[in-house]
Short mmCIF file of N, CA and C and ligand atoms in Angstrom, two decimals:
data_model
loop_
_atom_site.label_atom_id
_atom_site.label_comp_id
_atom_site.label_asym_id
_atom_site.label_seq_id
_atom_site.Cartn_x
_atom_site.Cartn_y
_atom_site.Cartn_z
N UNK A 908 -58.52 -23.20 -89.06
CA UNK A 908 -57.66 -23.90 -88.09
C UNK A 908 -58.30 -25.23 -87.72
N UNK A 909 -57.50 -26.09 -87.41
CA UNK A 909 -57.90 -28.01 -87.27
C UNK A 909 -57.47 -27.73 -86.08
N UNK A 910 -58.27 -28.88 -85.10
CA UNK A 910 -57.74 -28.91 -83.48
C UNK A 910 -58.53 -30.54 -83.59
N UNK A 911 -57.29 -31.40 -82.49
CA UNK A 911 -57.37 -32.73 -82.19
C UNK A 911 -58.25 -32.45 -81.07
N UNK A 912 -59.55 -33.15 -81.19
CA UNK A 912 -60.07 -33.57 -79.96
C UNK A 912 -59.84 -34.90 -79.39
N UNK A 913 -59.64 -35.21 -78.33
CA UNK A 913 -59.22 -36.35 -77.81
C UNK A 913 -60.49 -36.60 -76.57
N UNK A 914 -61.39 -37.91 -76.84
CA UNK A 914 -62.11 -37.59 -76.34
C UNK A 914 -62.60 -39.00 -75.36
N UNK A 915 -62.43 -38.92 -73.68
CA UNK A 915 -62.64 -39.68 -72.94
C UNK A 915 -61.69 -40.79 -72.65
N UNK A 916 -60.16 -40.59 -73.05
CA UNK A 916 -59.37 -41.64 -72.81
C UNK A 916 -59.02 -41.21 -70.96
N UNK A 917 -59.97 -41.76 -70.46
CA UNK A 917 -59.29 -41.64 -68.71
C UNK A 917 -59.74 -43.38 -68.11
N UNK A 918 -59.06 -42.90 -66.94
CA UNK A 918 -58.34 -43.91 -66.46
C UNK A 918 -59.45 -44.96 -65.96
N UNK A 919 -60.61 -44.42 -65.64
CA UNK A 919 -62.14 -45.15 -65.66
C UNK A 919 -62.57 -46.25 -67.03
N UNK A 920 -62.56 -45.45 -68.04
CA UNK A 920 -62.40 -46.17 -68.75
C UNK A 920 -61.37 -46.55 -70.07
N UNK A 921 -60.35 -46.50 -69.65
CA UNK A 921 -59.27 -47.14 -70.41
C UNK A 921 -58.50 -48.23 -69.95
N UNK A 922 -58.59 -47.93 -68.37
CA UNK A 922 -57.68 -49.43 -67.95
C UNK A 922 -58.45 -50.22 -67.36
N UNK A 923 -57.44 -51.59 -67.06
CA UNK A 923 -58.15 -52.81 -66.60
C UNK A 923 -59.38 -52.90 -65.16
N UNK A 924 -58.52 -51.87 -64.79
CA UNK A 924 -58.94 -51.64 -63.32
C UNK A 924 -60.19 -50.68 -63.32
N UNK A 925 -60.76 -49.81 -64.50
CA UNK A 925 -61.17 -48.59 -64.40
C UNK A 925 -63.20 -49.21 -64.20
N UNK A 926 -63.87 -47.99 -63.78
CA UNK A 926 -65.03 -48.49 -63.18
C UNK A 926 -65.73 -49.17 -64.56
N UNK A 927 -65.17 -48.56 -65.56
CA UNK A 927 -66.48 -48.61 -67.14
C UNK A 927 -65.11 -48.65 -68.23
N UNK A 928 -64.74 -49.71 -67.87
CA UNK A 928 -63.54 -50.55 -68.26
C UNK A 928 -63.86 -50.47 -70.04
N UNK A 929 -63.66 -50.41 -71.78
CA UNK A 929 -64.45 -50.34 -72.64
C UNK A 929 -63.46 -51.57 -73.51
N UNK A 930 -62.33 -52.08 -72.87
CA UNK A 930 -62.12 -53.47 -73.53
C UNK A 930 -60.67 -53.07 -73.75
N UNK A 931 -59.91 -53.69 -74.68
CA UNK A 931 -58.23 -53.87 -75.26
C UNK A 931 -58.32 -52.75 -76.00
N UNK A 932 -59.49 -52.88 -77.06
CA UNK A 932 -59.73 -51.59 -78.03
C UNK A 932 -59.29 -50.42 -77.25
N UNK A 933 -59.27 -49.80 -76.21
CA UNK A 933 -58.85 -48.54 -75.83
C UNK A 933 -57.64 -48.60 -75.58
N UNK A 934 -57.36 -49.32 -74.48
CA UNK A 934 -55.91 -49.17 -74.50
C UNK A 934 -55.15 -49.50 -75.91
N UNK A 935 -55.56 -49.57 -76.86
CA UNK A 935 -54.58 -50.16 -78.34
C UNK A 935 -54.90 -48.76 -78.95
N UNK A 936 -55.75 -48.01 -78.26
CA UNK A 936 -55.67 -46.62 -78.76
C UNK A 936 -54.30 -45.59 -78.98
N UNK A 937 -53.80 -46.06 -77.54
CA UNK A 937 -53.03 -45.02 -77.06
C UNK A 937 -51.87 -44.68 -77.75
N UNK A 938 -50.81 -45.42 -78.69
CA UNK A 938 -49.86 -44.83 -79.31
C UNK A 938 -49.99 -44.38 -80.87
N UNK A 939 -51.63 -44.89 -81.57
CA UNK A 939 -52.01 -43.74 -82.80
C UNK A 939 -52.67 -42.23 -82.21
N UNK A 940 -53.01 -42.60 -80.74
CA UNK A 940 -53.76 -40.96 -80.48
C UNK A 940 -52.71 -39.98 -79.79
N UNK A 941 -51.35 -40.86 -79.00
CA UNK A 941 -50.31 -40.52 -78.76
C UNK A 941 -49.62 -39.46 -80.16
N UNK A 942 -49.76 -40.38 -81.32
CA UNK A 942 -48.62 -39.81 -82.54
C UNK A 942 -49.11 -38.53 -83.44
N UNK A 943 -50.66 -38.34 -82.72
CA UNK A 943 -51.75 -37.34 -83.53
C UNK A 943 -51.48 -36.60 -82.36
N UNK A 944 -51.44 -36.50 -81.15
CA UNK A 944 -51.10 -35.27 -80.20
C UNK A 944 -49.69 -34.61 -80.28
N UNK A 945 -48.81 -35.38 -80.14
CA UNK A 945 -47.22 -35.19 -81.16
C UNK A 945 -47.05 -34.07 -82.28
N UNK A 946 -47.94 -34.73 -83.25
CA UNK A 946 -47.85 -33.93 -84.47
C UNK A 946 -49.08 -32.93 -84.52
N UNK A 947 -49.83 -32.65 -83.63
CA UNK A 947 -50.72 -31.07 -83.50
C UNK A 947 -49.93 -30.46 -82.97
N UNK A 948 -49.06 -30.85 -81.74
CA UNK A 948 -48.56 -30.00 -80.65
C UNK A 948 -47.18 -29.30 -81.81
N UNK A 949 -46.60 -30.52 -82.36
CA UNK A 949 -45.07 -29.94 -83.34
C UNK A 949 -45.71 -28.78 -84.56
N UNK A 950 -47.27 -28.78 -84.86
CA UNK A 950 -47.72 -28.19 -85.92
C UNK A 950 -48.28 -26.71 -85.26
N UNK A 951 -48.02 -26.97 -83.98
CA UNK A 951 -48.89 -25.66 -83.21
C UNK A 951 -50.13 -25.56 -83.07
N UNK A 952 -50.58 -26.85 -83.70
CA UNK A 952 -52.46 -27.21 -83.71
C UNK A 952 -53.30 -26.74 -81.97
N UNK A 953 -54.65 -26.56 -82.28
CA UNK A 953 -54.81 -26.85 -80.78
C UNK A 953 -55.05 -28.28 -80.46
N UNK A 954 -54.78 -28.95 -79.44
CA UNK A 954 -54.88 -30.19 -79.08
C UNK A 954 -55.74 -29.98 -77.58
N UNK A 955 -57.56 -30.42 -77.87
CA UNK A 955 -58.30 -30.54 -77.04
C UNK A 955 -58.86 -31.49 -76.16
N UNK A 956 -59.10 -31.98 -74.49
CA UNK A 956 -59.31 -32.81 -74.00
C UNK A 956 -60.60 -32.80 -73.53
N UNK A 957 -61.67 -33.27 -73.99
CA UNK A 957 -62.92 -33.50 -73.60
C UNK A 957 -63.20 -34.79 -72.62
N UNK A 958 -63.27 -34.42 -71.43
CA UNK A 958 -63.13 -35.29 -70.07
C UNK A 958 -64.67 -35.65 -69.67
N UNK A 959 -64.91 -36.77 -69.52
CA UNK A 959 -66.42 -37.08 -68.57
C UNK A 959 -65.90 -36.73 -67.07
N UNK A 960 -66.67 -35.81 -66.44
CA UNK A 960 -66.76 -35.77 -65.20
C UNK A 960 -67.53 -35.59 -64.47
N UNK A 961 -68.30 -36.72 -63.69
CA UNK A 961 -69.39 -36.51 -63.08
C UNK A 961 -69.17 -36.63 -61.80
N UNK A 962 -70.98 -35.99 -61.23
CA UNK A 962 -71.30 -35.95 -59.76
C UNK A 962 -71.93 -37.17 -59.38
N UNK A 963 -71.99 -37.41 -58.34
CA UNK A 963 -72.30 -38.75 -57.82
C UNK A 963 -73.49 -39.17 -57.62
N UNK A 964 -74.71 -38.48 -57.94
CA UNK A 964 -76.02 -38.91 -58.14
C UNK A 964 -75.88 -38.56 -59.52
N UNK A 965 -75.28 -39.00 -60.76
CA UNK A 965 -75.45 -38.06 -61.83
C UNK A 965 -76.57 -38.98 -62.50
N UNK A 966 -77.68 -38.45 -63.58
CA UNK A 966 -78.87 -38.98 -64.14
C UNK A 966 -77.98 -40.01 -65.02
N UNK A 967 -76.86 -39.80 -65.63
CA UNK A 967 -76.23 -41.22 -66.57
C UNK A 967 -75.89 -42.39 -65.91
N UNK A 968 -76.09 -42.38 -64.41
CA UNK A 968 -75.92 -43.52 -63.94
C UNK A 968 -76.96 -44.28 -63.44
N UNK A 969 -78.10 -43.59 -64.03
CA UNK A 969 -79.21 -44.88 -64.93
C UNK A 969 -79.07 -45.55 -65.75
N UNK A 970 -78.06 -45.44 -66.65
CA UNK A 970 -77.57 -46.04 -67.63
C UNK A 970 -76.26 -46.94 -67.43
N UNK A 971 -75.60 -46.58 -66.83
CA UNK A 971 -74.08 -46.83 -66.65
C UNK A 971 -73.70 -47.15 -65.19
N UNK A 972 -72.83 -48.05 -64.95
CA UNK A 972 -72.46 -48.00 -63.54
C UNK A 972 -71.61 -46.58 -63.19
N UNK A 973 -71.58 -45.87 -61.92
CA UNK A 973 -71.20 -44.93 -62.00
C UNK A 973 -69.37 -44.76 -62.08
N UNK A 974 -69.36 -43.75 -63.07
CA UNK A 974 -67.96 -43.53 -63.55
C UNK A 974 -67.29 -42.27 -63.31
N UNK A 975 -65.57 -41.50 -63.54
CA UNK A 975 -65.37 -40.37 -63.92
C UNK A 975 -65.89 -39.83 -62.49
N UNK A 976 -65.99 -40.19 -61.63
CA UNK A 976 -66.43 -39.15 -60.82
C UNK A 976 -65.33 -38.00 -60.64
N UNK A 977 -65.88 -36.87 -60.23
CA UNK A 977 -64.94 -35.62 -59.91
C UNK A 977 -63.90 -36.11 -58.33
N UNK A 978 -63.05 -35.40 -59.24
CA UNK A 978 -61.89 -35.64 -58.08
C UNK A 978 -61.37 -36.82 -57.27
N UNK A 979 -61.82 -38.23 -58.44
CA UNK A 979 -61.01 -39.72 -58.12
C UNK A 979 -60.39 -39.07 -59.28
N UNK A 980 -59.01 -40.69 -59.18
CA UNK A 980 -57.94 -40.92 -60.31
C UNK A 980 -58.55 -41.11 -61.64
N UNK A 981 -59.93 -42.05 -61.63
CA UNK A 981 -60.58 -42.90 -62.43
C UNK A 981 -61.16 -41.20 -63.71
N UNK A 982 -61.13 -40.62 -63.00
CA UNK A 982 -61.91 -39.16 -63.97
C UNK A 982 -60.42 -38.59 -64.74
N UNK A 983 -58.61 -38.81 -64.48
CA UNK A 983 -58.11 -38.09 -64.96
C UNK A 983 -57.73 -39.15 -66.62
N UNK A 984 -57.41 -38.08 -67.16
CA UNK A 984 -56.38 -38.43 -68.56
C UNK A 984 -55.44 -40.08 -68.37
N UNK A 985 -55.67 -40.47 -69.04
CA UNK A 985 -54.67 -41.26 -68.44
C UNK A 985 -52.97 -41.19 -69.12
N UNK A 986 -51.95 -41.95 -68.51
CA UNK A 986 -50.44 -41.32 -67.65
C UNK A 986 -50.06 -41.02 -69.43
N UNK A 987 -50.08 -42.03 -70.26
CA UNK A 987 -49.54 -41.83 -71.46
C UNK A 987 -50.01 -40.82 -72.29
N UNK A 988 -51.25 -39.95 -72.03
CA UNK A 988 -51.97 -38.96 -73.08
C UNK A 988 -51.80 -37.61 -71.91
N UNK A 989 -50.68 -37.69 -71.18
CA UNK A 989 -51.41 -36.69 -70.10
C UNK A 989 -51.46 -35.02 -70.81
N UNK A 990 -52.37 -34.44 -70.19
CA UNK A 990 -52.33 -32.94 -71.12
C UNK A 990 -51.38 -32.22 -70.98
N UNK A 991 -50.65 -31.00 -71.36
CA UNK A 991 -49.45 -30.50 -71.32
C UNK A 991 -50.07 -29.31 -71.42
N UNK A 992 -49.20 -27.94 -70.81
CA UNK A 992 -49.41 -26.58 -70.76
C UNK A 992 -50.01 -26.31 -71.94
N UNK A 993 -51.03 -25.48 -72.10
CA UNK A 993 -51.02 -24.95 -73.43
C UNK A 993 -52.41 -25.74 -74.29
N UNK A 994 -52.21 -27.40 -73.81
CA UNK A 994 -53.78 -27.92 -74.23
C UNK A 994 -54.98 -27.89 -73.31
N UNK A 995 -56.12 -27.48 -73.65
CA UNK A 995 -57.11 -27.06 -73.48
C UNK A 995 -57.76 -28.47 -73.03
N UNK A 996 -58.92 -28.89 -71.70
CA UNK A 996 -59.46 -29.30 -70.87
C UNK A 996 -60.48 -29.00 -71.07
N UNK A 997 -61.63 -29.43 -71.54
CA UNK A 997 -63.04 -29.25 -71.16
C UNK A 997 -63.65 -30.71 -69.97
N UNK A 998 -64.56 -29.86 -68.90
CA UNK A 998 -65.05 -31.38 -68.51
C UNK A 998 -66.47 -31.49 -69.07
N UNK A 999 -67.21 -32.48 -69.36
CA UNK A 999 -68.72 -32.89 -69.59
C UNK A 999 -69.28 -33.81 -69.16
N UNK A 1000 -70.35 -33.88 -68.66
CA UNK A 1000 -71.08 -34.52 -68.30
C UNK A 1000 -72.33 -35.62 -68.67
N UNK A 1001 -71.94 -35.08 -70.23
CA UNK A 1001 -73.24 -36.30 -70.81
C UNK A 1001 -72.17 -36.68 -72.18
N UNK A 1002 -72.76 -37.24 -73.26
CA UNK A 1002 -72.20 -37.81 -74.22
C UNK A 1002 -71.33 -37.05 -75.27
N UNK A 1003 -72.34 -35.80 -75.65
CA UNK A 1003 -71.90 -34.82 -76.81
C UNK A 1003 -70.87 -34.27 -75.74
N UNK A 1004 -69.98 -33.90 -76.44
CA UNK A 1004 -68.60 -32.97 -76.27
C UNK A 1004 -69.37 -31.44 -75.77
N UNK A 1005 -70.13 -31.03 -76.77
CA UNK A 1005 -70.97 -29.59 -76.87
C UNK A 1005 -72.03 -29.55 -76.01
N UNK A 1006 -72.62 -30.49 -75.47
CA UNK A 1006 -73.78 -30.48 -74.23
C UNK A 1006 -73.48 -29.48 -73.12
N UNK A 1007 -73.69 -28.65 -73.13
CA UNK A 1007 -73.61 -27.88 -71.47
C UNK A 1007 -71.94 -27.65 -70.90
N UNK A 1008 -71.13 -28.04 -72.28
CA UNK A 1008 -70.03 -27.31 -72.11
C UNK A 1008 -69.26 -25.84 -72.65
N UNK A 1009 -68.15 -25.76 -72.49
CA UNK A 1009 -67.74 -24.53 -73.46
C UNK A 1009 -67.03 -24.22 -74.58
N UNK A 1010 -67.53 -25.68 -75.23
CA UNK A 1010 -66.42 -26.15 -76.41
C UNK A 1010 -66.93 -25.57 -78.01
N UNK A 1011 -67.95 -25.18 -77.84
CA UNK A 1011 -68.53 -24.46 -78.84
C UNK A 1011 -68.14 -23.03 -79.18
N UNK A 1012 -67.99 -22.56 -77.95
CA UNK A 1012 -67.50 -21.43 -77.64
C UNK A 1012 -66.22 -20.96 -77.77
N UNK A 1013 -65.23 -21.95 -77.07
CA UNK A 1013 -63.37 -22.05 -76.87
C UNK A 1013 -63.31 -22.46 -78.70
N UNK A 1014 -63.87 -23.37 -79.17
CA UNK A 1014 -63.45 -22.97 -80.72
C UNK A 1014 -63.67 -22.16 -81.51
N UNK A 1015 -64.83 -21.04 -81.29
CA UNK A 1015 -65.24 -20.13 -82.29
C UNK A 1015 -64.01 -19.07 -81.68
N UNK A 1016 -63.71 -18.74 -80.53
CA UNK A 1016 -62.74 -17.51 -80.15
C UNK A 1016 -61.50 -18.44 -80.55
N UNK A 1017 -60.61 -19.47 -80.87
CA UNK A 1017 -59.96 -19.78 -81.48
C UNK A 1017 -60.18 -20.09 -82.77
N UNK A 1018 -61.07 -19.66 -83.53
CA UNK A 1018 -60.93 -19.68 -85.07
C UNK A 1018 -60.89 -20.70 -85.86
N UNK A 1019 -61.41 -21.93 -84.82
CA UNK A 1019 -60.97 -24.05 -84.93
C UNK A 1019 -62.44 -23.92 -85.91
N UNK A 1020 -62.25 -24.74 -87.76
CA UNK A 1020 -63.47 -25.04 -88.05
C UNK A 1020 -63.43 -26.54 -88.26
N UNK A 1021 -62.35 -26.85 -87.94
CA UNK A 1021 -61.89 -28.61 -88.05
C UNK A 1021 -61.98 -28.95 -86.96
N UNK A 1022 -62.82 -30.53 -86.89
CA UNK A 1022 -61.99 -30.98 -86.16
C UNK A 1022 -61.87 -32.44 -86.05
N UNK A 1023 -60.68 -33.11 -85.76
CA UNK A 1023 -60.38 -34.35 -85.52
C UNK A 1023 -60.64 -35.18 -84.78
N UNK A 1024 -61.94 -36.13 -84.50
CA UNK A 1024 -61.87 -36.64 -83.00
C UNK A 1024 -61.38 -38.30 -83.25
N UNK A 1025 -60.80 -38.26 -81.89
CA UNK A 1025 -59.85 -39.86 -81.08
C UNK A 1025 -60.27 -39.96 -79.98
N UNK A 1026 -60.67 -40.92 -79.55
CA UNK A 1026 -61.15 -41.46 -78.35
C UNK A 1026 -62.00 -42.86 -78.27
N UNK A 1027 -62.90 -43.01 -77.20
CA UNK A 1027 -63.80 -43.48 -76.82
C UNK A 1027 -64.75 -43.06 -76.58
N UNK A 1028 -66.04 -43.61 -76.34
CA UNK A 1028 -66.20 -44.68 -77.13
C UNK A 1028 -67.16 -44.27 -78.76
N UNK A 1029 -66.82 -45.18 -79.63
CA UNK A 1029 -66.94 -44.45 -80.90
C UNK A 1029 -68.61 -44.59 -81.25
N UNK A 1030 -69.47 -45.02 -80.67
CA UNK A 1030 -70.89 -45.03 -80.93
C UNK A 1030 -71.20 -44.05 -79.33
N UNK A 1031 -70.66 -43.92 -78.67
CA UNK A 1031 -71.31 -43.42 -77.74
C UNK A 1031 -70.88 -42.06 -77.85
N UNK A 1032 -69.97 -41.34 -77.06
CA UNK A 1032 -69.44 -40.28 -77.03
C UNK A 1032 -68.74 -39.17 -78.22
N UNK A 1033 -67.75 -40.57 -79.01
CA UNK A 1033 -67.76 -40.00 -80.46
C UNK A 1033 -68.93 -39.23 -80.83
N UNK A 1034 -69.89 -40.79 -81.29
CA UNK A 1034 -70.93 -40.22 -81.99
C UNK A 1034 -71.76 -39.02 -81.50
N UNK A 1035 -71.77 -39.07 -81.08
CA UNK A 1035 -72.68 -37.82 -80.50
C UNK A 1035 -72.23 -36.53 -80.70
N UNK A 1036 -70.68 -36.32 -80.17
CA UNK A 1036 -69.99 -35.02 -80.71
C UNK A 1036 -69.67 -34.52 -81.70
N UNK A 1037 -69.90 -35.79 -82.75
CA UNK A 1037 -69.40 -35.72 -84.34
C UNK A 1037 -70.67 -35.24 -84.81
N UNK A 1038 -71.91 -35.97 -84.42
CA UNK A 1038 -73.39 -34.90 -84.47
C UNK A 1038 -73.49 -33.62 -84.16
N UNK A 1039 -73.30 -32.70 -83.44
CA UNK A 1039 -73.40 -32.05 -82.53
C UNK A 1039 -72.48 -30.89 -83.50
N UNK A 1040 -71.20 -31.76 -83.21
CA UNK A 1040 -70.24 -30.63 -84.37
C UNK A 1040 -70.31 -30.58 -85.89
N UNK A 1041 -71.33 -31.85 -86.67
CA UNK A 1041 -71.61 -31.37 -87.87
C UNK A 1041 -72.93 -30.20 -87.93
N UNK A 1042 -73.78 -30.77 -86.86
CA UNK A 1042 -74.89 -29.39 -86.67
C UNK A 1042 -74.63 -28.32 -86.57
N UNK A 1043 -73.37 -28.25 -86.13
CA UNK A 1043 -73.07 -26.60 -85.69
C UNK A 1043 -71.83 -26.32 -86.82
N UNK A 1044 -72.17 -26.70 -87.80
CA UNK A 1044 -70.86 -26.80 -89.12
C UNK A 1044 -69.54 -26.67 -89.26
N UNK A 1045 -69.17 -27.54 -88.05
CA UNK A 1045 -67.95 -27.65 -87.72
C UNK A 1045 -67.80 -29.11 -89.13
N UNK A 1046 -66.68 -29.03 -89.92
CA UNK A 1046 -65.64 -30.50 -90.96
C UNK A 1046 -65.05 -31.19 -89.40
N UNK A 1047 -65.40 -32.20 -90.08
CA UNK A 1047 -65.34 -33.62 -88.86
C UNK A 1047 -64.29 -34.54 -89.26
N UNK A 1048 -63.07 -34.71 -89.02
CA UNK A 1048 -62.42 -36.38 -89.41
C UNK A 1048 -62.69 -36.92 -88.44
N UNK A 1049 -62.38 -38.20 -88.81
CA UNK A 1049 -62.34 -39.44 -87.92
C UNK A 1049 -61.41 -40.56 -88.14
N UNK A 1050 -60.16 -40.33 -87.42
CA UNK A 1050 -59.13 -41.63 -88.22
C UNK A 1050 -59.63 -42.90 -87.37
N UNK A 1051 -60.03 -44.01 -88.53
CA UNK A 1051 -60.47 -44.97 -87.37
C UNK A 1051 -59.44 -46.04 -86.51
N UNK A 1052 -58.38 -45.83 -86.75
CA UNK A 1052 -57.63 -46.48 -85.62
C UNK A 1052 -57.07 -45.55 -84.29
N UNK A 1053 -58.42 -44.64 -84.16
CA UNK A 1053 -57.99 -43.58 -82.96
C UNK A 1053 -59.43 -43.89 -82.62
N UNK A 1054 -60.08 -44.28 -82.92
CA UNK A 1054 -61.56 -44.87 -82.14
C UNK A 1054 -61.95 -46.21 -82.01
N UNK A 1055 -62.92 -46.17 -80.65
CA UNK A 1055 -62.62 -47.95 -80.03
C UNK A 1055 -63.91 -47.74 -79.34
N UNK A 1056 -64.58 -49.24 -79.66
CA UNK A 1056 -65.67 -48.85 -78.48
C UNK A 1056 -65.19 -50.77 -77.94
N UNK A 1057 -66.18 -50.90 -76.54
CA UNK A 1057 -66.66 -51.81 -76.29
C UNK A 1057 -67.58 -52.83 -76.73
N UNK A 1058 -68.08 -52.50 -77.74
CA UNK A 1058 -69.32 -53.18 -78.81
C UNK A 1058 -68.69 -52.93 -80.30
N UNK A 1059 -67.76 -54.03 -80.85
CA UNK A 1059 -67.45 -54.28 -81.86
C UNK A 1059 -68.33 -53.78 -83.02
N UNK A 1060 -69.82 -54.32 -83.17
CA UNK A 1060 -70.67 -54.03 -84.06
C UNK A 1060 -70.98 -52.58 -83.79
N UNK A 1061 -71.34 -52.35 -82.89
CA UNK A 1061 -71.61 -50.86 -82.80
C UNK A 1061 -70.65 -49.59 -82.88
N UNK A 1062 -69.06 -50.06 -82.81
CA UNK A 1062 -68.19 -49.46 -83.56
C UNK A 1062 -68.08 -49.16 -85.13
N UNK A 1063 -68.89 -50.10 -85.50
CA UNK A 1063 -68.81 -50.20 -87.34
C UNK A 1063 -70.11 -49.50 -87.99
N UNK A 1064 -71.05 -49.79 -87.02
CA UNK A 1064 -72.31 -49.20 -87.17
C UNK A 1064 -72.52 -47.73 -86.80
N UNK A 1065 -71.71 -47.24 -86.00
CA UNK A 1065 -71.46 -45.87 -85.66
C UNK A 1065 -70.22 -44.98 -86.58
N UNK A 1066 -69.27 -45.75 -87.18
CA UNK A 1066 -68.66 -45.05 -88.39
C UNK A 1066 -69.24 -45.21 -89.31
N UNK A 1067 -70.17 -45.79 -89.85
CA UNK A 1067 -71.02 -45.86 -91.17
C UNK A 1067 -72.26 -44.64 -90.92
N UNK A 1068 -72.28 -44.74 -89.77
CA UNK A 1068 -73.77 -43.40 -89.91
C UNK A 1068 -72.94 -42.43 -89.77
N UNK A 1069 -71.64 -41.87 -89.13
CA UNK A 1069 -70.90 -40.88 -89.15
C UNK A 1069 -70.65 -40.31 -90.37
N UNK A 1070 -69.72 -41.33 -91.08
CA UNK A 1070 -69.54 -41.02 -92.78
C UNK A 1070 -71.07 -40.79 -93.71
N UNK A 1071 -72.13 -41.37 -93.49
CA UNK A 1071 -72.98 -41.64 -94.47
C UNK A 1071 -73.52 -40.71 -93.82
N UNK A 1072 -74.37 -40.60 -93.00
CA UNK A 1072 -75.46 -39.85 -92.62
C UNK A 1072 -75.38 -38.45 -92.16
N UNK A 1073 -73.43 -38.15 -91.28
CA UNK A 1073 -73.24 -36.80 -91.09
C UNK A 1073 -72.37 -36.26 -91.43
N UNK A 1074 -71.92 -36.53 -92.43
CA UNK A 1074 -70.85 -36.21 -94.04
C UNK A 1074 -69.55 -36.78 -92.91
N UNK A 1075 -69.19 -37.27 -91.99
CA UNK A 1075 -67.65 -36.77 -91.33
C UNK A 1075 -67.04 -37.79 -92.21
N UNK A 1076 -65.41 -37.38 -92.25
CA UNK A 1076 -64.55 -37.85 -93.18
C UNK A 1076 -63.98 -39.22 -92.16
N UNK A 1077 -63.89 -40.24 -92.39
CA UNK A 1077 -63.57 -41.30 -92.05
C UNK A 1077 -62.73 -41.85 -92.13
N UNK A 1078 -61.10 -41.68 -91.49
CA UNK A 1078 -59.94 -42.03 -92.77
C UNK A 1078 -59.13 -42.99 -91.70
N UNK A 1079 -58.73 -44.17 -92.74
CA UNK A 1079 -57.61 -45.37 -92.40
C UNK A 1079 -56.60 -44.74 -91.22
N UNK A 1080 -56.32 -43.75 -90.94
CA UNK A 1080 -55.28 -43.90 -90.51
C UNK A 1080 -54.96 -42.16 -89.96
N UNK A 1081 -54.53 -41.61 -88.78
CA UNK A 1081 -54.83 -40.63 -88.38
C UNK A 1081 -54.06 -39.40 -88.58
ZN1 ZN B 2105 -70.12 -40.64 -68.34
#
């Protein structure tokens, strides 16, 4: 079984207004990751939402201005991807999808050995989950007009070590 992960499109960082804003690239996300949630949901796929949600002293905001906090607007889905009955919610707190969540878990009792990730940002959060899930031998795509970062070069540099270095499949188009 294949399941869409959709990963970090919220309102923090996808819109203009959001605390960790990641550029046009995200919002130009939204109607190829829109047409891949469409066609899991019409295929009966699972369609998964891997959410940053943090606490307000959280250790990543040594790194980052603080974002996603729990229980602002800035932490939900945003209005055009919103989740629907039936798709699955994980929240996390650091980069990998699989860090200290239960997504390792919610796919082995669903039988998921695929999986598809779309989101933001594609060297940061991507990457990391696409690690994480080739370690744990999960088949990885990656359509790249469903990933966007804020750092142009480091978008290109993070699908080249994806494809090259952690076999994931890399494809034109989602
Ligand atoms: Zn974060």
């Amino acid at each position: 079984m294949k399941a869409l992960l959709v990963i970090d499109m919220l309102n923090d960082f996808i819109l203009p207004e959001g605390k960790l804003y990641v550029g046009e690239g995200g919002l130009a996300l939204i109607p190829a990751i829109s047409a891949a949630i469409r066609r899991f949901r019409s295929e009966k796929r699972p369609v998964i939402y891997v959410c940053d949600r943090h606490k307000q002293e959280d250790a990543e905001f040594q790194m980052f201005p603080p974002h996603c906090l729990e229980g602002t607007a800035g932490a939900e889905v945003v209005a055009e991807l919103a989740p629907q009955a039936g798709d699955t919610v994980i929240r996390k707190r650091r980069y990998s999808a699989f860090f200290g969540t239960e997504l390792d878990l919610t796919l082995r009792e669903e039988g998921i050995s695929e999986l598809v990730l779309t989101g933001v940002c594609t060297n940061i959060c991507v990457l990391y989950t696409a690690a994480d899930a080739r370690n744990l031998g999960y088949a990885v795509t990656v359509p790249k007009d469903c990933v966007a970062s804020f750092d142009p070069s480091a978008h290109l540099f993070a699908l080249g070590q994806m494809k090259d270095v952690l076999g994931v499949r890399v494809e034109e188009g989602p």
